[in-house]
XYZ file of C-alpha atoms in Angstrom:
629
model
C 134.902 43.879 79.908
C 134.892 47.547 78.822
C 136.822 49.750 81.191
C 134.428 52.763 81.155
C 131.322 50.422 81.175
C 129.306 49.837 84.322
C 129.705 46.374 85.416
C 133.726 47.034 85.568
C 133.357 50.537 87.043
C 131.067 48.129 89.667
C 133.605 45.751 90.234
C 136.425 48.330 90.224
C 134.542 50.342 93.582
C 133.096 47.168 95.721
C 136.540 45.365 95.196
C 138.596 48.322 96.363
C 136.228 48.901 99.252
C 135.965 45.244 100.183
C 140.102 45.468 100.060
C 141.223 48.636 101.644
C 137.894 48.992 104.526
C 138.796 45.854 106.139
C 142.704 46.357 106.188
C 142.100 50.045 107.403
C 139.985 48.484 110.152
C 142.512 45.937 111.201
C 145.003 48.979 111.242
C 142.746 51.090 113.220
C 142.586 53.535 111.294
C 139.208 53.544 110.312
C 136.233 52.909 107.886
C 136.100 56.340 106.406
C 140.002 56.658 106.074
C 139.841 53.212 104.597
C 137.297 54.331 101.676
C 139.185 57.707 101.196
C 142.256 55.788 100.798
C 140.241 52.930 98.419
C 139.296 56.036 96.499
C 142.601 57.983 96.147
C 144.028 54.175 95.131
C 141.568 53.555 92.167
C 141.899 57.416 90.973
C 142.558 58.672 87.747
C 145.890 59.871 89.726
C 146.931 56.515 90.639
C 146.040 53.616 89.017
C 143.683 55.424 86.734
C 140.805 52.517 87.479
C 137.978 55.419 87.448
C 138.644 59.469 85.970
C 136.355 61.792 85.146
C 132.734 59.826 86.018
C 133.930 59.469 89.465
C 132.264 62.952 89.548
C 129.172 61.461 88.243
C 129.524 58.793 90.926
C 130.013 61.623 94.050
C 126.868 62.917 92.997
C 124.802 60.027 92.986
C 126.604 58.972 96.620
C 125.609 62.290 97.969
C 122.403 61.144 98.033
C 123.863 58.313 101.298
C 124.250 62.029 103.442
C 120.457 62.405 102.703
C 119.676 58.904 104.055
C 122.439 59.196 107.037
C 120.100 62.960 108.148
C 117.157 60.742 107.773
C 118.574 57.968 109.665
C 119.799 60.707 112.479
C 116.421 62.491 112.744
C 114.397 58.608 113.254
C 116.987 59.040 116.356
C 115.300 61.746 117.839
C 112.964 62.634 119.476
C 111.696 66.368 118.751
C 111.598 67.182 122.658
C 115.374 66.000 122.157
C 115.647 69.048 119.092
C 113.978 71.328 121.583
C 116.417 70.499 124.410
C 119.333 70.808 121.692
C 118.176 74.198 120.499
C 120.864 75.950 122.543
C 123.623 74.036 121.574
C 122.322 74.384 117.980
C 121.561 77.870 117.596
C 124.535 78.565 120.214
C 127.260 76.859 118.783
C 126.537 76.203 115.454
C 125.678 79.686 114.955
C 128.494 81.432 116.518
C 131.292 78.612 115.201
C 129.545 79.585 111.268
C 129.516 83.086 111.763
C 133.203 83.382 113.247
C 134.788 80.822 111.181
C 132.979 82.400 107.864
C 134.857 86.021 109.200
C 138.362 84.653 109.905
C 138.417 83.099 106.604
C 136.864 86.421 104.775
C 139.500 88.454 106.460
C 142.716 86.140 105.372
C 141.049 85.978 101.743
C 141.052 89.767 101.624
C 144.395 90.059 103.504
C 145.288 87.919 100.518
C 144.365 90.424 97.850
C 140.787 88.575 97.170
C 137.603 90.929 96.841
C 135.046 90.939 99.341
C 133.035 89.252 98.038
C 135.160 86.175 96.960
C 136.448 86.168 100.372
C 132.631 85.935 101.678
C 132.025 83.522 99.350
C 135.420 81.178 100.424
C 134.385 82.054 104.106
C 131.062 80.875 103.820
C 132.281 77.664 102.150
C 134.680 76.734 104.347
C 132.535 77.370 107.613
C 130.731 73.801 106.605
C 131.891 70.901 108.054
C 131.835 67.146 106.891
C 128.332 65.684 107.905
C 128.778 62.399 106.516
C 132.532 62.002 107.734
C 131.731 63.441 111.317
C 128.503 61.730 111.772
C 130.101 58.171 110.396
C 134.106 58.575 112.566
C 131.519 59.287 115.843
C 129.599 56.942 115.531
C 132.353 54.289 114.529
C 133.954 55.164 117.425
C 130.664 55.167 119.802
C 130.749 58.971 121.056
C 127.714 60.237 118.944
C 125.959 60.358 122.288
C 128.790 62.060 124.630
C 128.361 65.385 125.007
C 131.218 66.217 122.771
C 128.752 63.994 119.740
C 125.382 66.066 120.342
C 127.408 69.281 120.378
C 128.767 68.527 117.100
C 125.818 67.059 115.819
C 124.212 70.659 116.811
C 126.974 72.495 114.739
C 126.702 70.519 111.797
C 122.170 70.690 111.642
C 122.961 74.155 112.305
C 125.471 74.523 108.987
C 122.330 72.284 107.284
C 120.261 74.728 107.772
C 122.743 77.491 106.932
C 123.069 76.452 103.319
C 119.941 77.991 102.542
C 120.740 81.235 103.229
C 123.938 80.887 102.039
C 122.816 79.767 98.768
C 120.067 82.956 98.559
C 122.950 85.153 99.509
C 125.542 83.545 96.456
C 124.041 85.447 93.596
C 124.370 88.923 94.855
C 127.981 88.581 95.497
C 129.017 88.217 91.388
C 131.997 90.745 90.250
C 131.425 92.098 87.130
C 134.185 91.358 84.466
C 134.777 88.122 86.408
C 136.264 85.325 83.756
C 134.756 81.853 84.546
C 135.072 78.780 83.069
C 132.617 76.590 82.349
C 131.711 74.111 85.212
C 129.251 71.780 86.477
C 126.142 73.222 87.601
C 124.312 70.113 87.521
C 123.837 71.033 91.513
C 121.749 73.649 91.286
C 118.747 72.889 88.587
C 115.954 75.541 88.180
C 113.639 75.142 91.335
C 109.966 76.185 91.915
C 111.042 79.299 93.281
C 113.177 80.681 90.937
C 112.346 84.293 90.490
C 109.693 84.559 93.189
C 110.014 87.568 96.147
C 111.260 86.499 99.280
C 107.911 86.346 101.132
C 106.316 84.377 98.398
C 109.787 81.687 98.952
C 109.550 81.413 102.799
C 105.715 80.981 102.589
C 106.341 78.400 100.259
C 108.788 76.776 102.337
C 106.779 77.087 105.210
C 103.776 75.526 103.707
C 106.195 72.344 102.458
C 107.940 71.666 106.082
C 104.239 71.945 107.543
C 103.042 69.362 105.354
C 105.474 67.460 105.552
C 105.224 67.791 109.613
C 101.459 66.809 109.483
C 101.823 63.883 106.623
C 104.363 61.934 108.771
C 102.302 62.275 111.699
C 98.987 61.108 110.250
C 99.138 60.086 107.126
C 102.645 57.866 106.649
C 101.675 55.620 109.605
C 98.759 54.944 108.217
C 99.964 53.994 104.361
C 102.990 52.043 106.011
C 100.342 50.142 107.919
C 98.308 49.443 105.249
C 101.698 48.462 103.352
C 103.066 46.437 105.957
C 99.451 44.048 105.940
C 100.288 43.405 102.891
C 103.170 40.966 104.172
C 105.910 41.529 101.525
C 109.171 43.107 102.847
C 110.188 44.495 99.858
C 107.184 46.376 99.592
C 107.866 48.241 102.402
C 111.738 48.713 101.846
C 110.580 50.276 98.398
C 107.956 52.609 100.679
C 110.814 53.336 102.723
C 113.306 54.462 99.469
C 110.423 56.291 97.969
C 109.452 58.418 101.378
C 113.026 59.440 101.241
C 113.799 60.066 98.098
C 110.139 61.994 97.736
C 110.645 63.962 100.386
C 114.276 65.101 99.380
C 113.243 65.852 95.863
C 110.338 68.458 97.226
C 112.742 70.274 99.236
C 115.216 70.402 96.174
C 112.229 71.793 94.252
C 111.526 74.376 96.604
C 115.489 75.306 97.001
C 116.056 73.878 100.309
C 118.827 70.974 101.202
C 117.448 67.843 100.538
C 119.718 66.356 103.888
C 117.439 69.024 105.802
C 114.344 67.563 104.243
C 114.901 64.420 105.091
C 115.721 65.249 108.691
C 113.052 66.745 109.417
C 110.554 63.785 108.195
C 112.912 61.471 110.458
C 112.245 63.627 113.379
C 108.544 63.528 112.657
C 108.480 59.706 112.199
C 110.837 58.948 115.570
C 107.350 58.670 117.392
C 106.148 56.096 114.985
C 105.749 52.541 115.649
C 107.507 51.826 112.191
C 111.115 53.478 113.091
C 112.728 50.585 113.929
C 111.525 48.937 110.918
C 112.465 52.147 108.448
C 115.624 52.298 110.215
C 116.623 48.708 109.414
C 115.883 48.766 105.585
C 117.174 52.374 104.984
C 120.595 51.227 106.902
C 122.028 48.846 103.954
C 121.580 51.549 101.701
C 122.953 54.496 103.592
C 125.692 52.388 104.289
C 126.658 51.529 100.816
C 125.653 54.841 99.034
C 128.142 56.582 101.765
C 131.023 54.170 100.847
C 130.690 55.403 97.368
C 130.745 58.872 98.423
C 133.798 58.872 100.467
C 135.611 56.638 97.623
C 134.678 59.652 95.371
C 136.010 62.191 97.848
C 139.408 60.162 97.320
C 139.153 59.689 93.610
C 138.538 63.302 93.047
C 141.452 64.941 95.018
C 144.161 66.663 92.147
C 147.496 65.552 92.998
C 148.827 66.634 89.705
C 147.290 70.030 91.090
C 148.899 69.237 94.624
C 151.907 68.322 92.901
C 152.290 71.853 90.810
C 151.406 73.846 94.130
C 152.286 71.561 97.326
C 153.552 74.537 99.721
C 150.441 76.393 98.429
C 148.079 73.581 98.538
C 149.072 72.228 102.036
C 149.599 75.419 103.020
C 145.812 76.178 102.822
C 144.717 72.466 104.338
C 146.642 73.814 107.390
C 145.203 77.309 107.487
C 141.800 75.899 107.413
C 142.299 73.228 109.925
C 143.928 75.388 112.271
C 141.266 78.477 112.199
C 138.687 75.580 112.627
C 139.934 74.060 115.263
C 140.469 77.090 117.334
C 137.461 78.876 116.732
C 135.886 75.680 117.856
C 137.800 75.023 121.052
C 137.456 78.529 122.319
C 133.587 78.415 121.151
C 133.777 75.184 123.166
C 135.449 76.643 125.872
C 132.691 79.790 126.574
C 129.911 76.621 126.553
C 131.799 75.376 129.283
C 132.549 72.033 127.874
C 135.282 69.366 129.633
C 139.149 70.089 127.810
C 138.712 66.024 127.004
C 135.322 66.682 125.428
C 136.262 70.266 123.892
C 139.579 68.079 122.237
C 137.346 65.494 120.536
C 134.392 68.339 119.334
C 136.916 70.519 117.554
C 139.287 67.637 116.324
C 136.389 66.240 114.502
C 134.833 69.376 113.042
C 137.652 71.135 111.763
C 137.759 70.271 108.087
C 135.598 71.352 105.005
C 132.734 69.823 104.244
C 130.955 68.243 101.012
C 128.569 71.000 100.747
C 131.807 73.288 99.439
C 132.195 71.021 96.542
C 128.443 72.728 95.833
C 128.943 75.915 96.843
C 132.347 76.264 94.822
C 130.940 75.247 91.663
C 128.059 77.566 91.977
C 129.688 80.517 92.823
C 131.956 79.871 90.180
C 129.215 79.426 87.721
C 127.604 82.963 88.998
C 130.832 85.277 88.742
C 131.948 85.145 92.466
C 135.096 82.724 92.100
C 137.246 82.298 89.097
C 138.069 78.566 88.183
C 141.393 79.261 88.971
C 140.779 80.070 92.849
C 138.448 77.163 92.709
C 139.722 74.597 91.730
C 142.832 74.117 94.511
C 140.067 75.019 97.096
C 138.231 71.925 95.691
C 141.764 70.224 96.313
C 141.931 71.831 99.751
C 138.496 70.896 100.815
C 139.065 67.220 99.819
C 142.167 66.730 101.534
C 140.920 68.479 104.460
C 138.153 65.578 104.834
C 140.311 63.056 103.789
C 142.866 64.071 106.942
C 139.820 63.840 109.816
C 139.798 60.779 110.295
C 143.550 61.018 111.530
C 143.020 64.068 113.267
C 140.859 61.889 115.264
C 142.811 59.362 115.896
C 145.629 61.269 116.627
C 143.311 62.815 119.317
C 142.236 59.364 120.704
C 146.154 57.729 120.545
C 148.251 61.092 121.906
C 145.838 63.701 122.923
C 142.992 62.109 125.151
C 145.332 59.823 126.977
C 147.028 62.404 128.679
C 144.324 64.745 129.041
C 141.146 62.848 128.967
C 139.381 59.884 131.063
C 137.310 56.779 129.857
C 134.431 57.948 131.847
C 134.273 61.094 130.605
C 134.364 60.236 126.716
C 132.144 57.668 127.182
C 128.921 59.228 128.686
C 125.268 58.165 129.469
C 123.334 58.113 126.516
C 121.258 60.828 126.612
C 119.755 60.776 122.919
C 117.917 57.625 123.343
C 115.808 56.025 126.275
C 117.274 53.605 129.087
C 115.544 50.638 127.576
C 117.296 47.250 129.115
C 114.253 44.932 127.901
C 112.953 44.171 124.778
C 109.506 41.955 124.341
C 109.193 40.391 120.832
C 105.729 39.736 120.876
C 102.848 41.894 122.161
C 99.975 39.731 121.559
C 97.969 38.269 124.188
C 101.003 37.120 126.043
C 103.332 39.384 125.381
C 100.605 42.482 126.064
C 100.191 41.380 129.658
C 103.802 40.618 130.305
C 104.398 44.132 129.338
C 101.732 45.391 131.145
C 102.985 43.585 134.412
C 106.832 44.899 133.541
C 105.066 48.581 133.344
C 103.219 48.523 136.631
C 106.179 47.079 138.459
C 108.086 50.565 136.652
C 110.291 48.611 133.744
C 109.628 50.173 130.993
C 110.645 47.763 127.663
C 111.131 47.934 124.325
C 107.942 46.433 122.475
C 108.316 44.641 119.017
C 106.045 42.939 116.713
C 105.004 42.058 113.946
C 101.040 42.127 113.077
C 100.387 46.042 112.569
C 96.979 46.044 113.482
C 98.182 44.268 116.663
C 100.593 47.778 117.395
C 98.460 50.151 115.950
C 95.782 49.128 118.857
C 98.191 48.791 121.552
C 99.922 51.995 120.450
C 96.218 53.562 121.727
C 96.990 52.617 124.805
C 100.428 55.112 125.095
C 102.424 51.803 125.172
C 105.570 52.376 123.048
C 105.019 49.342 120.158
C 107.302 49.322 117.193
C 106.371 47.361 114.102
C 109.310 44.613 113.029
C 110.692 40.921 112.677
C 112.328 40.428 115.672
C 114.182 37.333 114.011
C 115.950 40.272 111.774
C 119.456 41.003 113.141
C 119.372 44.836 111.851
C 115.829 45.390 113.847
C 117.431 43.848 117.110
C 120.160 46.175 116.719
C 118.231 49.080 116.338
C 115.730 48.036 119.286
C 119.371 47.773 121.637
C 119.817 44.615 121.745
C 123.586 45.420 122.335
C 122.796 47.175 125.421
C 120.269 45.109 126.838
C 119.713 42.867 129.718
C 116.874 40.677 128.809
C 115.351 39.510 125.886
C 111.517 37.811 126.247
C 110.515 36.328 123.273
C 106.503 35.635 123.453
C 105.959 35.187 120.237
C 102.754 32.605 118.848
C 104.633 31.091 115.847
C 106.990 27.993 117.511
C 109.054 28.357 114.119
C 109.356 31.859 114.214
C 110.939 31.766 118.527
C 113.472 29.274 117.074
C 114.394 31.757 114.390
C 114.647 34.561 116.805
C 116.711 32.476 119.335
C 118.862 31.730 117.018
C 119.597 35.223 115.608
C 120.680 36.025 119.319
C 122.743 33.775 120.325
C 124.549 34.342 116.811
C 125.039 38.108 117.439
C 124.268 38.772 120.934
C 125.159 35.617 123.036
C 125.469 37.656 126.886
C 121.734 38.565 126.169
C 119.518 36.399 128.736
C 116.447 35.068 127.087
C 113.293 34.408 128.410
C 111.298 32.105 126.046
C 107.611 31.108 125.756
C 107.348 27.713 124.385
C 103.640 26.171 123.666
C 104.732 22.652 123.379
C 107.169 19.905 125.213
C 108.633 19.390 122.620
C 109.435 22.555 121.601
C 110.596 23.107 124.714
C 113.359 20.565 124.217
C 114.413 22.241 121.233
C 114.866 25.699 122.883
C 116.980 24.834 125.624
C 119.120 22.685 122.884
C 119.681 26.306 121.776
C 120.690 27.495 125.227
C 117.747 29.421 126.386
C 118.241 30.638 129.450
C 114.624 30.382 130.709
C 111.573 28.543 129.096
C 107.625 29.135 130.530
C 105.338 26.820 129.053
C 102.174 29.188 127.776
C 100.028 26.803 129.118
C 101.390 25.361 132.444
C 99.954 27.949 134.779
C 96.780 28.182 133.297
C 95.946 24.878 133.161
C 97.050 24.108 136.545
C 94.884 26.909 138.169
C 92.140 24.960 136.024
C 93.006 21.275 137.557
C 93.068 22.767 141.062
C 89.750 24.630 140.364
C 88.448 21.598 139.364
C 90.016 19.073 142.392
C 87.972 22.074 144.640
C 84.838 21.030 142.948
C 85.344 17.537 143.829
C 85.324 18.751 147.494
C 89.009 18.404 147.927
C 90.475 21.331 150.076
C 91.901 24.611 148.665
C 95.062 24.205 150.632
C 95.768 20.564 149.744
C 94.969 21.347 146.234
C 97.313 24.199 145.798
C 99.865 22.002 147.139
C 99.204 19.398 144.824
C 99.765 21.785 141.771
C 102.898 23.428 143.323
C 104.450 19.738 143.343
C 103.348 18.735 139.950
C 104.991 22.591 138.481
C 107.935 21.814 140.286
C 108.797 18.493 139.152
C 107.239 19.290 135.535
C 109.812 22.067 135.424
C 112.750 19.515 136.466
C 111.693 17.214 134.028
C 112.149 19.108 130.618
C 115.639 20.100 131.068
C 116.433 15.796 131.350
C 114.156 15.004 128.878
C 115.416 17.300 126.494
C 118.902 15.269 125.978
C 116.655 12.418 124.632
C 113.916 14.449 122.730
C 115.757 13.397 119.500
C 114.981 9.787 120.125
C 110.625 9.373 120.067
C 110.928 5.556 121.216
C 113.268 6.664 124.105
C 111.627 9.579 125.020
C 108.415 8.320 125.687
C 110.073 5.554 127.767
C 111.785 8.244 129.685
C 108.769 10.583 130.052
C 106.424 7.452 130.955
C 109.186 7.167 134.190
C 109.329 10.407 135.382
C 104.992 10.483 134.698
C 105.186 7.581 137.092
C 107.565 8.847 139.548
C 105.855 11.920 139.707
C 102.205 9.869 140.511
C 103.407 7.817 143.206
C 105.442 11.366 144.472
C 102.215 13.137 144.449
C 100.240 10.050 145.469
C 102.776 9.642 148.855
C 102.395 13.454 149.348
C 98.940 13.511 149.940
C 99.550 10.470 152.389
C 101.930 12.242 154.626
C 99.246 15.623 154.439
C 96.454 13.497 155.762
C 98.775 12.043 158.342
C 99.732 15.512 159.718
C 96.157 16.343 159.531
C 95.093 13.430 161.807
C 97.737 14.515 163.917
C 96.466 17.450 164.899
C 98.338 19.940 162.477
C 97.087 22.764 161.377
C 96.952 24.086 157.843
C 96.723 27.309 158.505
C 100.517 27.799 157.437
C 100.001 26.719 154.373
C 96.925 28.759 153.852
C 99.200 31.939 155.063
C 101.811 31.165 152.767
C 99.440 30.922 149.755
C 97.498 34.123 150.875
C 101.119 35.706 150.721
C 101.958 34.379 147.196
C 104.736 32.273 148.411
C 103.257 29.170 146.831
């Protein structure tokens, strides 16, 4: 097998990752650190497995931060954005703007111009989206306080790269030597040479549509796409919507990750998030892998090696400014010391945006190559060392100074939803309906989109998915919830979503509809926790309507059916250790059928009895008229 070629460079990346993610894990150190490590392992400074196309590679894998904003944004809702645009604005905007002046100062105190010291400022302002985002959420405290606050910082330095990049190109020094480098990042756009009212109408005009085509339109085509009854169909609508919508906002100069965000926050009202979520996830997942394997791959320790005191020297000037100007930032917002230790810990490093804003101000005059490249170095060791920043926060640092309850807050990014009903047919509509007017508010899943497009009319929160899919459980919270009520119409389809739960999620109670006996048996062989036959209480009501119209009393009648439920209800669970057996369980069902006759018959014996005996029925009669029977 060719070394360069790409079935070997394949098998070189998933075999480290499968290796070194696992054994990180075990160590606790870690997904990211395990891929940054996998990485730095297979380098062309180490074994040499991958060399210079691992840049090709970090490219490509940039695009998993895209899919990871989109991802974030399907999270939110945009009364969530509103209620985060202090924290956004606030923090993010103060921890940029101070950071970005520290780090100008030192660069001049340093003997840089003022304008490469802008530049390096500017740079090293921007945090690690992917790493931050991914090490929170790992770790479960992407909805603390201390995980929205640094979510805010890091939309906020999103957002900043624009301006940032506008700004670049007035800050070359004349005479300034460059190299040649890649400036693959930064293609020719639809904007080049345009004013800057003609740009920001532009962009305007592209976020609007955007804003109104996931709102009406994109529901609509992933409707129409989803009839269609082909999975992959839709996962390849999914890819395209992403990559479509990142590719317009690279046209128009604007970060494709902020693109993206924004058409996630427009779609986190849809009915198809769940499902988007769950077939963007895989690819996220894997696409980030790659990028954090590249991060390792591409760090110079034959650079590090010339310069250590210089290069580690800068890795701790960075850190350290970072981390301060975040605590104290944290601090004046008023946040917990516990919470304040875990936002700055995990935002003090560079981020991958620097690896784009090095080249091009390298490319435009601003930094020489030979400034750059050990800030490349700096910036990649930097992200490479969060992930043990954190944990040395959560091992030394929290224990003595934080508390359990106060890392691990409510979750205030998503809704308290401890039901989920896969089903909203028929059944499922009016069990939902019931849950509503009795105030529990659930989690609605299914699968015919006509069927949630109408019931989405009537403000009930429906989202289109599988419910037998692991990934869609997961993303409806089936981890956090208390009850699970399958009322699906396809027999087949219950068994395959009973059996998905108890696989992943066996402390989830289930509630299942069964239309059959038989059926029946099979469930509680899987360990349902609660089985209502579809049909039992309807056609019960029926029988005793029908005993009324052959002039037997009301009272008697209800009686009748309440006995026949009850030992109907006892019979399934015994029958169902025979079901296997046809012969046997039609001799055992034939018993209890017999049983339950001469039960009923003897019953209706002693009722007459009473009667004749002067009792009165008006108990009975109460209790029904109270729902007791």
């Amino acid at each position: 097998m060719e070394q360069g070629g790409f079935f070997f460079q394949a098998l070189v990346y998933l075999t480290a990752a499968v290796v070194a993610v696992p054994v990180a894990k075990k160590l606790g150190l870690g997904s990211v650190l395990g891929y940054l490590l996998a990485g730095i392992i297979i380098g062309p400074f180490l074994f040499g497995f991958i060399g210079e196309e691992g840049q090709d590679v970090m490219h490509f894998a940039e695009f998993g931060v895209v899919m990871m904003l989109f991802l974030v944004g399907l999270e939110l809702q945009p009364s969530m954005i509103w209620k985060l645009r202090k924290s956004i604005f606030g923090l993010g905007g103060f921890q940029t703007g101070i950071t970005a002046a520290i780090i100008m100062g030192i660069a001049i105190i340093m003997g840089f111009a003022w304008q490469t010291g802008l530049a390096i400022g500017l740079t090293f302002a921007l945090s690690s989206t992917a790493i931050v985002i991914q090490s929170l959420n790992e770790k479960g405290l992407m909805k603390t306080e201390a995980g929205q606050n640094a979510f805010s910082v890091l939309l906020f330095q999103d957002i900043a790269v624009i301006p940032i990049l506008a700004i670049l190109p007035y800050l070359a020094i004349k005479g300034l030597v460059t190299e040649t480098t890649d400036v693959a990042h930064h293609s020719s756009t639809w904007v080049d040479g345009w004013p800057i009212w003609g740009t920001t109408l532009l962009t305007l005009g592209v976020i609007s549509t955007i804003i109104f085509a996931g709102k009406y339109l994109i529901s609509q085509a992933f409707r129409f796409i989803a009839k269609t009854d082909l999975r992959e169909l839709f996962t390849i609508a999914a890819l395209l919507l992403v990559i479509s919508t990142a590719a317009l906002m690279t046209m128009i100069g604007l970060s494709p990750a902020l693109g993206t965000f924004v058409a996630g926050v427009v779609l986190a009202q849809s009915e198809y998030r769940h499902e988007l979520e769950t077939d963007i996830e895989p690819f996220k997942g894997l696409l980030l892998g790659l990028f954090f394997i590249a991060v390792g791959a591409s760090i110079d320790f034959h650079l590090i090696a010339e310069s250590p005191k210089l290069i580690f020297g800068l890795v701790a000037i960075l850190i350290a400014v970072k981390f301060v100007v975040l605590f104290v930032i944290g601090y004046f917002f008023k946040m917990g010391l516990d919470k304040n230790m875990i936002f700055s810990f995990s935002l003090a490093q560079g981020g991958e945006f620097a690896f784009v804003l090095l080249s091009f101000s390298t490319s435009n005059s601003i930094i020489s190559s030979d400034v750059a490249n050990p800030l490349i170095a700096v910036v990649a060791i930097s992200m490479a060392l969060t992930p043990l920043l954190m944990l040395f926060n959560e091992k030394l640092i929290q224990p003595r100074f934080g508390t359990k309850e106060s890392v691990k807050e409510a979750d205030e990014m998503q809704e308290d939803k401890k039901v989920i009903i896969a089903g909203f047919g028929r059944y499922g509509s009016t069990i939902g309906r019931f849950l509503q007017a009795n105030g529990v508010y659930a989690t609605y899943l299914d699968i015919d989109p006509d069927n949630v497009d109408l019931l989405r009319k009537f403000d009930l929160k429906v989202f289109y998915g599988d419910a037998s899919r692991n990934d869609l459980l997961k993303a409806a919270g089936a981890a956090e919830a208390d009850l699970l009520i399958v009322a699906v119409d396809d027999p087949n389809k219950t068994k395959e979503i009973v059996a998905t739960v108890k696989k992943n999620y066996p402390k989830l109670k289930l509630v299942v509809r069964s239309q059959s006996f038989l059926s029946s048996y099979s469930l509680i062989e899987q360990g349902v926790d609660r089985i209502q036959l579809d049909f039992l209480d309807s056609a019960l009501r029926m029988g005793t309507d029908a005993l009324c119209y052959l002039g037997h009393r009301r009272h008697e009648s209800f009686r009748a059916s309440k006995t026949y439920r009850k030992n109907v209800e006892k019979f399934i669970p015994e029958l169902s250790e025979v079901w296997q057996d046809k012969s046997l369980l039609i001799s055992e069902a034939k018993k209890r059928m017999q049983f339950l006759e001469k039960s009923m018959l003897q019953e209706k014996e002693d009722f007459h009895k009473e009667k004749d005996m002067g009792w009165d029925a008006s108990d009975i009669i109460k209790e029904f008229g109270e729902g007791k029977i």
